[in-house]
Coordinates of C-alpha atoms and ligand atoms in Angstrom, one line a residue:
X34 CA -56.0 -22.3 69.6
X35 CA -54.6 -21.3 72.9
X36 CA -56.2 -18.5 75.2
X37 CA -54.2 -16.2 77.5
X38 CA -55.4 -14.0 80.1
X39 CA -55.7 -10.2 80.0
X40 CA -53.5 -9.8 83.0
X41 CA -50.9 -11.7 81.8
X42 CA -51.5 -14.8 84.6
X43 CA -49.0 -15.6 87.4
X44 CA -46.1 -17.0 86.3
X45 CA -46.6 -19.9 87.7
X46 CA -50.0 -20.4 85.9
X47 CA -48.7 -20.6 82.2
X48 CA -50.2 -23.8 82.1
X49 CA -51.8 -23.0 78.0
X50 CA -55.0 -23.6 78.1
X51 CA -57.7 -24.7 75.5
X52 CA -61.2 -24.0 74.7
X53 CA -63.0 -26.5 76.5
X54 CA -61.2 -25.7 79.6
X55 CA -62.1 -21.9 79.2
X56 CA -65.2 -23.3 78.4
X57 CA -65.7 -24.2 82.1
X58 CA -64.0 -21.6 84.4
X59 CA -65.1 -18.0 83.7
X60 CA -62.7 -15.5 85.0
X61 CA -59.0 -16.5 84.5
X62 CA -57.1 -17.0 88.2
X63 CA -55.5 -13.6 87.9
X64 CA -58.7 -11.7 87.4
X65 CA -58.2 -11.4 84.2
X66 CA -60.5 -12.1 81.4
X67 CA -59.7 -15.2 78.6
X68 CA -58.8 -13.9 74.7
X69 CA -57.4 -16.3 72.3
X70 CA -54.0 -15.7 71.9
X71 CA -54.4 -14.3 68.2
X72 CA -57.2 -13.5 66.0
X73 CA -57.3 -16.3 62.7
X74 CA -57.5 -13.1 59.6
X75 CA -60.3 -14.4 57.0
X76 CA -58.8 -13.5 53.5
X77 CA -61.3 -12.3 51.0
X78 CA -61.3 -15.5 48.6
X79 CA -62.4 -17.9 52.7
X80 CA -64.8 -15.0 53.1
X81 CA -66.7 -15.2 49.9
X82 CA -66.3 -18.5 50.3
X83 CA -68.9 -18.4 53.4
X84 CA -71.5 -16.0 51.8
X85 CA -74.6 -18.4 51.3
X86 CA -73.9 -20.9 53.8
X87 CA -76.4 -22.0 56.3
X88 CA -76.0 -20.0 59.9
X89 CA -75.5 -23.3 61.2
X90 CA -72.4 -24.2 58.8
X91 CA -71.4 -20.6 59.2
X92 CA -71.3 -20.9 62.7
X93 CA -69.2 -24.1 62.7
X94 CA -66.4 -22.4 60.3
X95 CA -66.1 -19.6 62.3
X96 CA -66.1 -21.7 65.5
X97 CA -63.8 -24.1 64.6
X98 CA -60.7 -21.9 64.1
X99 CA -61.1 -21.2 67.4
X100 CA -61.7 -24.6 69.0
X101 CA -59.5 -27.5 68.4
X102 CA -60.1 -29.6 71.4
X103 CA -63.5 -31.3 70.1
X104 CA -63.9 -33.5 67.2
X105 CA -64.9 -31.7 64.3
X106 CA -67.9 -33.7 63.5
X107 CA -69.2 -33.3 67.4
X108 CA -68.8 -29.4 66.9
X109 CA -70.6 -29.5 63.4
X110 CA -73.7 -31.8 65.3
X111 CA -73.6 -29.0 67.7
X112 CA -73.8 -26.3 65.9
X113 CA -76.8 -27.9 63.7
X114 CA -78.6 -29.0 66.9
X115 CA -78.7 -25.2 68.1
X116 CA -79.4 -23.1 65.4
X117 CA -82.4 -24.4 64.0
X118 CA -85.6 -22.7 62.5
X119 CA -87.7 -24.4 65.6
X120 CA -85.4 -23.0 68.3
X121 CA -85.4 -19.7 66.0
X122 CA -88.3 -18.9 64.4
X123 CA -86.6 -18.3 60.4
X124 CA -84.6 -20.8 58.7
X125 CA -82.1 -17.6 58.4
X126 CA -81.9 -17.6 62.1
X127 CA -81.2 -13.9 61.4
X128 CA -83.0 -12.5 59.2
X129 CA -82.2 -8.8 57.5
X130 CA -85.2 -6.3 57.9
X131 CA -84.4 -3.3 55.4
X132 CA -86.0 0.2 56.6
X133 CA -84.1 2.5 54.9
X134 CA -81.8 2.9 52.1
X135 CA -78.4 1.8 53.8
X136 CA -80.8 1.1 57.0
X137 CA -81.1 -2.3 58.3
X138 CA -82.0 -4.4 61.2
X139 CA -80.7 -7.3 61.9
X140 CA -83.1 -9.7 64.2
X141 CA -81.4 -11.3 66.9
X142 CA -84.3 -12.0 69.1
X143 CA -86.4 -14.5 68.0
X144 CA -85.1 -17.5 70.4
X145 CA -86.7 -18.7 73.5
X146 CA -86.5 -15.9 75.7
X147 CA -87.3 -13.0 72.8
X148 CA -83.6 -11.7 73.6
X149 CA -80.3 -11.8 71.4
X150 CA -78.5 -13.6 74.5
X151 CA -80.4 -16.8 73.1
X152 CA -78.0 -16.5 70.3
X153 CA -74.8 -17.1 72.4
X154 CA -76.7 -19.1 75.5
X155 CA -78.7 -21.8 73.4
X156 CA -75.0 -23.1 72.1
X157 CA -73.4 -22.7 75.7
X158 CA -76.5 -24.8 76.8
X159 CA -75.6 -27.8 74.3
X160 CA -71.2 -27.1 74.5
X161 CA -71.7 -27.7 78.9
X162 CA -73.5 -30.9 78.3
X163 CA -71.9 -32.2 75.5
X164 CA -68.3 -31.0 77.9
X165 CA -69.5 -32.4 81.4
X166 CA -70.4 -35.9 80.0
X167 CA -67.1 -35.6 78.2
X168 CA -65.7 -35.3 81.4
X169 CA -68.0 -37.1 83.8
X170 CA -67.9 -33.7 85.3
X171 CA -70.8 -31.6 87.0
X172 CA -70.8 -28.1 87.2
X173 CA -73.1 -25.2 89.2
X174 CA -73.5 -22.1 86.9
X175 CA -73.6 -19.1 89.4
X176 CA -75.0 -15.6 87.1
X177 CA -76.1 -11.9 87.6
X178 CA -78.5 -10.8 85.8
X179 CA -80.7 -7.8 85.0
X180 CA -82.9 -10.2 83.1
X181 CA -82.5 -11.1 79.7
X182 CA -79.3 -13.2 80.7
X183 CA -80.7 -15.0 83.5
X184 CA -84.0 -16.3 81.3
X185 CA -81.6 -17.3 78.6
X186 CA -79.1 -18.9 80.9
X187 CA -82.3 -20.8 82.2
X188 CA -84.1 -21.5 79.0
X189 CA -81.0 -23.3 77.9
X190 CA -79.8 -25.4 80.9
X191 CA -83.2 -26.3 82.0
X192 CA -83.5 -29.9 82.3
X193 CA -79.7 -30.3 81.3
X194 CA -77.4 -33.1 82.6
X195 CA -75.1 -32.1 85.2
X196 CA -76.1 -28.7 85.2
X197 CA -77.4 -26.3 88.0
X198 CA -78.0 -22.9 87.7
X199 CA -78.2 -20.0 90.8
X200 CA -79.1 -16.9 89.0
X201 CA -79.0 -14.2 90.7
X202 CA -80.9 -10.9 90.1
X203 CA -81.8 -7.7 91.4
X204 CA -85.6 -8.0 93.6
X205 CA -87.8 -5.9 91.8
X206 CA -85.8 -4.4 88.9
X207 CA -86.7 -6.5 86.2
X208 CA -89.8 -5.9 83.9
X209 CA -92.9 -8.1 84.7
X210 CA -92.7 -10.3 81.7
X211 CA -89.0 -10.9 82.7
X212 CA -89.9 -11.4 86.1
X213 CA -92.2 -14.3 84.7
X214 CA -90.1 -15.9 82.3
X215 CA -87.2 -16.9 85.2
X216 CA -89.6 -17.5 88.2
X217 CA -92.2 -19.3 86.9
X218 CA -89.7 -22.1 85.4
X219 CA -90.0 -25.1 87.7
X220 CA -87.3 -27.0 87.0
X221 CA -85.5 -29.0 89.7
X222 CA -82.0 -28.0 88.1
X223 CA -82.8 -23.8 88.3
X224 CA -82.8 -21.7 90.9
X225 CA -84.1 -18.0 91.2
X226 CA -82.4 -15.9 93.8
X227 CA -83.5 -12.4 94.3
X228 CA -80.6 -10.1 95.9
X229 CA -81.9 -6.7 97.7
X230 CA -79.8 -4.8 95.4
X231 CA -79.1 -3.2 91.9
X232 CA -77.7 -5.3 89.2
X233 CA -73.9 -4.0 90.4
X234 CA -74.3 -5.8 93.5
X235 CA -75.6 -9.4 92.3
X236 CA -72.1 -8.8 89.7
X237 CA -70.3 -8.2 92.6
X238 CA -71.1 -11.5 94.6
X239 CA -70.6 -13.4 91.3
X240 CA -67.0 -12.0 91.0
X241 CA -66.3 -12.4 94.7
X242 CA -67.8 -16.1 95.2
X243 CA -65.4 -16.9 91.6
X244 CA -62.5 -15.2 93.1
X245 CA -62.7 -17.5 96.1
X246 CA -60.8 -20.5 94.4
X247 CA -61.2 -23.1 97.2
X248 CA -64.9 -22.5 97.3
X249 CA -65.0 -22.3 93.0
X250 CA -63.1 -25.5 92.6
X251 CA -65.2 -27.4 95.8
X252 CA -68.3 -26.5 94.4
X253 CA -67.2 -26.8 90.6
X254 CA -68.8 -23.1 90.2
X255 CA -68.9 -21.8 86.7
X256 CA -70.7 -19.2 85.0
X257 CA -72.5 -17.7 81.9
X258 CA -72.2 -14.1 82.2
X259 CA -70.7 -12.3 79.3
X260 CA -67.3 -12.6 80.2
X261 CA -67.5 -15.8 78.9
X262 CA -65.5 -16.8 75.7
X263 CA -67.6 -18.9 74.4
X264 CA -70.3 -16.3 74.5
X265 CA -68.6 -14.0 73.0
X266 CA -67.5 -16.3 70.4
X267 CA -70.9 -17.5 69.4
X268 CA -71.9 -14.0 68.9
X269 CA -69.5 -13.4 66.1
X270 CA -71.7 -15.6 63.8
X271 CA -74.3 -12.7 63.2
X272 CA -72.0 -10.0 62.2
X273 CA -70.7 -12.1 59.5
X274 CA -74.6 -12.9 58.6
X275 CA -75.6 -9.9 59.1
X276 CA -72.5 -8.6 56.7
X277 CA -73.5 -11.2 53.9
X278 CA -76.9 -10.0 53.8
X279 CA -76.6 -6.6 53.6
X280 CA -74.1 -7.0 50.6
X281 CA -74.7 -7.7 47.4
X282 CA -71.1 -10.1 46.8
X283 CA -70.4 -8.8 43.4
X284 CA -66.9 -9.1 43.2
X285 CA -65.0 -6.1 43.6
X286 CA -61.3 -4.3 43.9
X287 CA -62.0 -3.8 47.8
X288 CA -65.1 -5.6 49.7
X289 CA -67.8 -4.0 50.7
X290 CA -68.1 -2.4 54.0
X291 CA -70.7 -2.0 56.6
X292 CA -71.4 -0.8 60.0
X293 CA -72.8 -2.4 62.5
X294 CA -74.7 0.0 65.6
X295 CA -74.8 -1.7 68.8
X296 CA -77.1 -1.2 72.2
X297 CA -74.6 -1.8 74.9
X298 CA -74.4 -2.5 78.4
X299 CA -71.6 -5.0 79.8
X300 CA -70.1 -4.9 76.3
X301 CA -70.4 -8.2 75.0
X302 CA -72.3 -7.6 72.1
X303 CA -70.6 -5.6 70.7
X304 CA -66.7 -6.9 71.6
X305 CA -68.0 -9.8 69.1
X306 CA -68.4 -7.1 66.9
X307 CA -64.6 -6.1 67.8
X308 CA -63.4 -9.6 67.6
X309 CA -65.3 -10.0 64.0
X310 CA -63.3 -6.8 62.4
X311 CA -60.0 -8.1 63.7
X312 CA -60.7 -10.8 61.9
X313 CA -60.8 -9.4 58.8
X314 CA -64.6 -8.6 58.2
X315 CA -65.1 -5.6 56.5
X316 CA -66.6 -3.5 58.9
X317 CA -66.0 0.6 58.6
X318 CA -67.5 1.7 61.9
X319 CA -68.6 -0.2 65.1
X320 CA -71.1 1.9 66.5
X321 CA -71.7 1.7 70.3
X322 CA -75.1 3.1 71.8
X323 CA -76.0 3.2 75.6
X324 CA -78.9 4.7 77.2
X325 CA -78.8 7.2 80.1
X326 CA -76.0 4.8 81.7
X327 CA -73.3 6.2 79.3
X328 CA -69.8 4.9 80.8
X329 CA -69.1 3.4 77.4
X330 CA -70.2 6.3 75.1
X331 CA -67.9 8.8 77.8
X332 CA -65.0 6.5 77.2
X333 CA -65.2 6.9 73.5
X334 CA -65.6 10.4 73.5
X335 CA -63.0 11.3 75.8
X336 CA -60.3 8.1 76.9
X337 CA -62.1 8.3 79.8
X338 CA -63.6 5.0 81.9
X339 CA -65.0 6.4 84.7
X340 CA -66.9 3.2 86.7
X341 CA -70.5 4.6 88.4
X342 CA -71.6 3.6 92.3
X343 CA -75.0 1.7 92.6
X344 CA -76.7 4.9 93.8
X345 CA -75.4 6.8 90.4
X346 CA -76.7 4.1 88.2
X347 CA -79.8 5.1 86.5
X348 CA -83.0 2.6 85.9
X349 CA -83.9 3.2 82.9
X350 CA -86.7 2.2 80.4
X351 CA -83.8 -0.1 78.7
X352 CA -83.1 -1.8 81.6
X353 CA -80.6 -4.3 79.9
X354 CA -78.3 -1.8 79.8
X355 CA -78.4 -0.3 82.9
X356 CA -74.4 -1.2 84.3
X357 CA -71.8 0.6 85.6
X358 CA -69.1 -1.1 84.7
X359 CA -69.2 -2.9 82.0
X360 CA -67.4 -6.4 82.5
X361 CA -66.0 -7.5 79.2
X362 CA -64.5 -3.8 78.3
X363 CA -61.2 -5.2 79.6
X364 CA -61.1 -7.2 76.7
X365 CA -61.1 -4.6 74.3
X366 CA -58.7 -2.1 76.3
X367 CA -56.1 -5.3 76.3
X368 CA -56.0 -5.4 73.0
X369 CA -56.3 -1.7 72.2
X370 CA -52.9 -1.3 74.2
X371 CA -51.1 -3.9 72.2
X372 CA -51.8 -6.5 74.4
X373 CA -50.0 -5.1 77.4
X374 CA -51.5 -7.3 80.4
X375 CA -49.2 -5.3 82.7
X376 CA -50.7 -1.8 81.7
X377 CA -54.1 -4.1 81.5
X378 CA -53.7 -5.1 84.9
X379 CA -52.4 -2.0 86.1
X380 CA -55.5 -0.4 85.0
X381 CA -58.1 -2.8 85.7
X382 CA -56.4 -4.0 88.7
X383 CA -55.0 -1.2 91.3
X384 CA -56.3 2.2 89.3
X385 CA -59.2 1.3 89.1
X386 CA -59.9 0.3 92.7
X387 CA -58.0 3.3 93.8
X388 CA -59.2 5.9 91.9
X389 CA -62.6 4.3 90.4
X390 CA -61.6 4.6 86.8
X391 CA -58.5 5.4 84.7
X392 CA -57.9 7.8 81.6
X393 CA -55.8 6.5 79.2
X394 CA -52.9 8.3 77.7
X395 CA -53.9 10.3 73.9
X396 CA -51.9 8.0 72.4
X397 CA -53.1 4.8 74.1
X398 CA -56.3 6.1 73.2
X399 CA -56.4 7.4 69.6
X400 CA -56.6 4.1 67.5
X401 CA -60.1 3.2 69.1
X402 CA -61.8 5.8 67.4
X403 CA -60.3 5.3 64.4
X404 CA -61.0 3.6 61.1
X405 CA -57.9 2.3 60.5
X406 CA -57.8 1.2 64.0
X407 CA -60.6 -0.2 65.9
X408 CA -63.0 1.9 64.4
X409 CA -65.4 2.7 67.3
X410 CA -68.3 5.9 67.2
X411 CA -70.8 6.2 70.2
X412 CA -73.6 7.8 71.4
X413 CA -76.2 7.5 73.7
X414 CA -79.9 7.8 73.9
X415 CA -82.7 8.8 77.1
X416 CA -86.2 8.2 78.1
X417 CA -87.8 10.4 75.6
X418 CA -85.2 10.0 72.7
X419 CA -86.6 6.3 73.4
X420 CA -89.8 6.9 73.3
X421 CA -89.5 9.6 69.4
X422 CA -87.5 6.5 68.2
X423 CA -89.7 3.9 68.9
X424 CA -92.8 5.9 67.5
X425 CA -90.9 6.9 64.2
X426 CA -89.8 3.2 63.3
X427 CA -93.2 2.3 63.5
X428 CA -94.6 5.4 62.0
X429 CA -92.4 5.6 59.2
X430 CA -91.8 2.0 58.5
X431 CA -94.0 0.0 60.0
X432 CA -91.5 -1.7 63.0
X433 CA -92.0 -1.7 66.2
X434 CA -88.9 -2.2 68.2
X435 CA -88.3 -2.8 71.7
X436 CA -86.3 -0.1 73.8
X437 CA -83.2 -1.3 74.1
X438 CA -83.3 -1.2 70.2
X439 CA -83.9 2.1 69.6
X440 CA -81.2 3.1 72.0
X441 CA -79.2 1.4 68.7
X442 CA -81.5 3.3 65.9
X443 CA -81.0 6.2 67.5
X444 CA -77.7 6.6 67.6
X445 CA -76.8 4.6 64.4
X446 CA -78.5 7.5 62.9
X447 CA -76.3 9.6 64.1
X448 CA -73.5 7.7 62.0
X449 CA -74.8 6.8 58.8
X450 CA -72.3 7.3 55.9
X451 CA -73.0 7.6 52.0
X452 CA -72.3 4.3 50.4
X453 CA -72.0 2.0 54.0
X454 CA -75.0 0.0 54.8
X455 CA -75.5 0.4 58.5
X456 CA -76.7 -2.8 60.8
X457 CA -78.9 -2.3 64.0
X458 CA -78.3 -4.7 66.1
X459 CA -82.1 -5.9 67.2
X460 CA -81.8 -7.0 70.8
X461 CA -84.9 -7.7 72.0
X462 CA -88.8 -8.3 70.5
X463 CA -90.9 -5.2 72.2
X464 CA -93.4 -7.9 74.3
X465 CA -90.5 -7.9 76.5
X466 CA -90.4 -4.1 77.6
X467 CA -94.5 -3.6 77.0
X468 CA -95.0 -0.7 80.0
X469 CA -92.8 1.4 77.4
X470 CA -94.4 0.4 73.9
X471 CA -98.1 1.5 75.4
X472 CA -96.1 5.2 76.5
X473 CA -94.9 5.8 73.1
X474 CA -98.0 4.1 71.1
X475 CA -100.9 3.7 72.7
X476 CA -100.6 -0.5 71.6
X477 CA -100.2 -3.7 74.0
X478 CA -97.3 -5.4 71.9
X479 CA -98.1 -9.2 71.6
X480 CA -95.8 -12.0 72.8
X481 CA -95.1 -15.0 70.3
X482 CA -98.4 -17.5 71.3
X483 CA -96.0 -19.8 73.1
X484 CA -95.8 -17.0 75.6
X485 CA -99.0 -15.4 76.1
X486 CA -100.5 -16.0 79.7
X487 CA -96.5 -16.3 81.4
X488 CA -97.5 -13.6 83.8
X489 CA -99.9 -15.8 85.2
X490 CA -97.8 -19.1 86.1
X491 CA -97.2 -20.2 89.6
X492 CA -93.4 -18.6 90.5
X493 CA -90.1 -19.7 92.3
X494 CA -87.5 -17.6 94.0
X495 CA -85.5 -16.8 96.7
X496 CA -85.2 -13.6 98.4
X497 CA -81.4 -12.8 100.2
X498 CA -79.6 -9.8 101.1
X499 CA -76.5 -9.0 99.1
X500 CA -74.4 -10.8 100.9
X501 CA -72.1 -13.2 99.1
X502 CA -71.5 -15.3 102.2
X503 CA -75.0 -15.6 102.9
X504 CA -75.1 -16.8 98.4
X505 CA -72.3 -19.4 99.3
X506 CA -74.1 -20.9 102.3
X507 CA -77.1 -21.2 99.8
X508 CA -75.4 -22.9 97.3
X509 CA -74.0 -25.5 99.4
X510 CA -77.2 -26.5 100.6
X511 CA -78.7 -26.9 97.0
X512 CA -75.8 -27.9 94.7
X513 CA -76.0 -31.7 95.5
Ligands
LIG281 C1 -77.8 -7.8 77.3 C2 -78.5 -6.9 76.5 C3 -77.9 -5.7 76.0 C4 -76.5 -5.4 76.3 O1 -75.6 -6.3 75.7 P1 -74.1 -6.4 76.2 O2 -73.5 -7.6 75.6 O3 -74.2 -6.5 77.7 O4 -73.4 -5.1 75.8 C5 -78.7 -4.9 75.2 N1 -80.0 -5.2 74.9 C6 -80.6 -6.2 75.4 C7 -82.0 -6.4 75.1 C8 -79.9 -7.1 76.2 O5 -80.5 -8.2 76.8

């Protein structure tokens, strides 16, 4: 498999390139973002043929059409060293909670940081250092976070060979558990850097540090924010999971169908989503939910993307999903245009820095919303839908789910549809976003015991201004 750029790359850059070099570099040259340069379509008879197998198998299928540049048997070790019942709590890795008829939750959260980003980050952590020693390579990982990527970018690179990680995130905006989980790791290869700034601003000095490509290729920077393939690619795994266990697999004229509802920020998460469908899995409706931040749920109302300043970003009580631009979208809009990377580039490139968003064309936009084309619904949720959520699910059945979560319930119940199981993404355990849980119940939720007492620990960090000079100068200092 080959991967292409959404902005088409210079022509002088045609240079194909394969996984394992994508694997490394983050944003393509031109700005872009990397796709593969086709989908591989799962026919019904290879996608029964999955149903049962262990995540881990699963995982290595799915992978493996899209990665032909490490030995199968390395990719298949891989795959079984991350996704294991140790790292994940269940030997299903993600397990299917049923609260409802047709209602179900699938838990993504139960890795190291209590986040579904351990899903994708615990197989980056492994592919980098099985890759670098491939290579006799090293490589400094530069990140933005607004937490949950940062402590699961750290949680898997910690201790890694030939690894460094400079995570930045924004002083003061992350919930105290968060806060705890990233500073009080110790380890010589991670480093904390607090920017005075919102989560915008630490995204911008990642993008302008990467777009320096003397300083990038020097410094052998890399990343692991969500625009990364690999990422993305390891988060298709749950949808078809997720898929197999909320159907039954009796045989029938058409599959079964489902929908999947999504709490989204930077739109990762829910591209897999994307990526899965245009495979082939039968998914009716993806349902995207954001919170008070609603760029995403404005565009699929209306074809509009309209980006938001730092000052018009809200901080929210689901603070993982408080962007205002949401860095992988441009994967989505490529391939909802055909493919176009002109009118992609065009877009994402020169309207949108002159006019701080675009409005696609009714025709451009109508498949999105679609069944028969991408099949996208939306909605979005605030403080005190949050807080009514939160209280039913554990009212009515017993759950207690974390904020960013019932940002998803909420607005999956919006969409439910006789007949098609729907599938709530759970992103997060509720220990993470406590201050919230005590407003809408009146109960401390309890960390796994590995984790009780982190607030405590002895911390590490950096405070710098946003200033992506002053973040370079840093990292030459540290990244030998
Ligand atoms: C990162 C995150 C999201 C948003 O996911 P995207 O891939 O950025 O859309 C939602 N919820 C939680 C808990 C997260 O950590």
């Amino acid at each position: 498999m080959k991967y292409i750029s959404t902005r088409g790359l210079p022509s002088q850059d045609r240079t194909p390139r394969g996984f394992s070099d994508i694997l490394l570099e983050g944003l393509a040259p031109d700005g872009g973002l990397y796709l593969p340069a086709s989908y591989p379509r799962i026919d019904a008879a290879t996608l029964a043929s999955w149903r049962g197998l262990p995540y881990a198998e699963l995982a290595f299928r799915i992978l493996s059409l899209y990665i032909d540049d490490i030995p199968a048997a390395d990719l298949k070790r891989l795959c079984e060293a991350t996704y294991t019942e140790q790292t994940f709590g269940t030997p299903q890795i993600t397990p299917l909670k049923r609260l409802d008829d047709g209602l179900y939750l699938e838990a993504l959260s139960n890795g190291p940081t209590l986040a579904f980003k351990d899903m994708a980050m615990q197989l980056l952590g492994n592919l980098f250092e099985y890759e670098l020693a491939r290579r006799g390579e090293e490589l400094n990982i530069l990140g933005a976070t607004s937490g949950d990527t940062g402590s699961a970018a750290e949680y898997a690179m910690r201790g890694k060979q030939g690894v460094r990680v400079f995570m930045l995130s924004p002083q003061g905006r992350m919930s105290p558990f968060q806060q705890a989980q990233m500073f009080s790791l110790q380890d010589a290869n991670i480093h904390n850097i607090a920017i005075e700034g919102v989560f915008d601003d630490c995204q911008d000095i990642v993008k302008a540090v990467s777009n320096d490509l003397e300083f990038k290729r020097r410094h052998r920077i890399g990343t692991v924010n969500s625009i990364n393939w690999a990422r993305l690619l390891a988060q298709v795994v749950y949808y078809f999971a997720g898929y197999f266990q909320a159907t039954s697999g009796r045989v029938q004229a058409t599959p079964e169908r489902v929908s999947f509802a999504v709490p989204s920020g930077n739109f990762g998460n829910i591209c897999a989503g994307h990526v899965a469908r245009s495979m082939g899995l039968p998914i009716e409706r993806l349902v995207l939910a954001t919170n008070e931040n609603n760029v995403l749920d404005e565009f699929f109302r209306t074809g509009t993307y309209r980006v938001r300043s730092s000052a018009e970003t809200h901080e929210t009580s689901s603070p993982s999903m408080d962007i205002s631009k949401a860095s992988n979208f441009e994967r989505f809009v490529f391939d909802l245009l055909g493919r176009d990377a002109e009118r992609t580039r065009e877009l994402f490139g020169a309207t949108l820095a002159r006019e701080g968003g675009f409005t696609l064309a009714s025709d451009e936009f109508a498949p999105a919303t679609r069944v028969d084309g991408f099949g996208f619904a939306s909605g979005s949720s605030t403080h005190a839908d949050r807080l009514a959520t939160i209280r039913e699910a554990w009212n009515r059945w017993h759950t207690m789910v974390d904020t960013h979560t019932a940002d998803g319930l909420k607005v999956a119940r919006e969409h439910l549809q006789p007949g098609v199981p729907m599938i709530v993404l759970e992103t997060a355990l509720p220990a993470k976003f406590a201050a919230t849980i005590v407003e809408a119940l009146g109960l401390q939720p309890e960390p796994p015991p590995a984790l009780r007492g982190i607030e405590t620990l002895p911390r590490r960090s950096t405070l710098m201004a946003a200033d992506a000079e002053a973040v370079k100068q840093y990292i030459e200092v540290h990244c030998r």
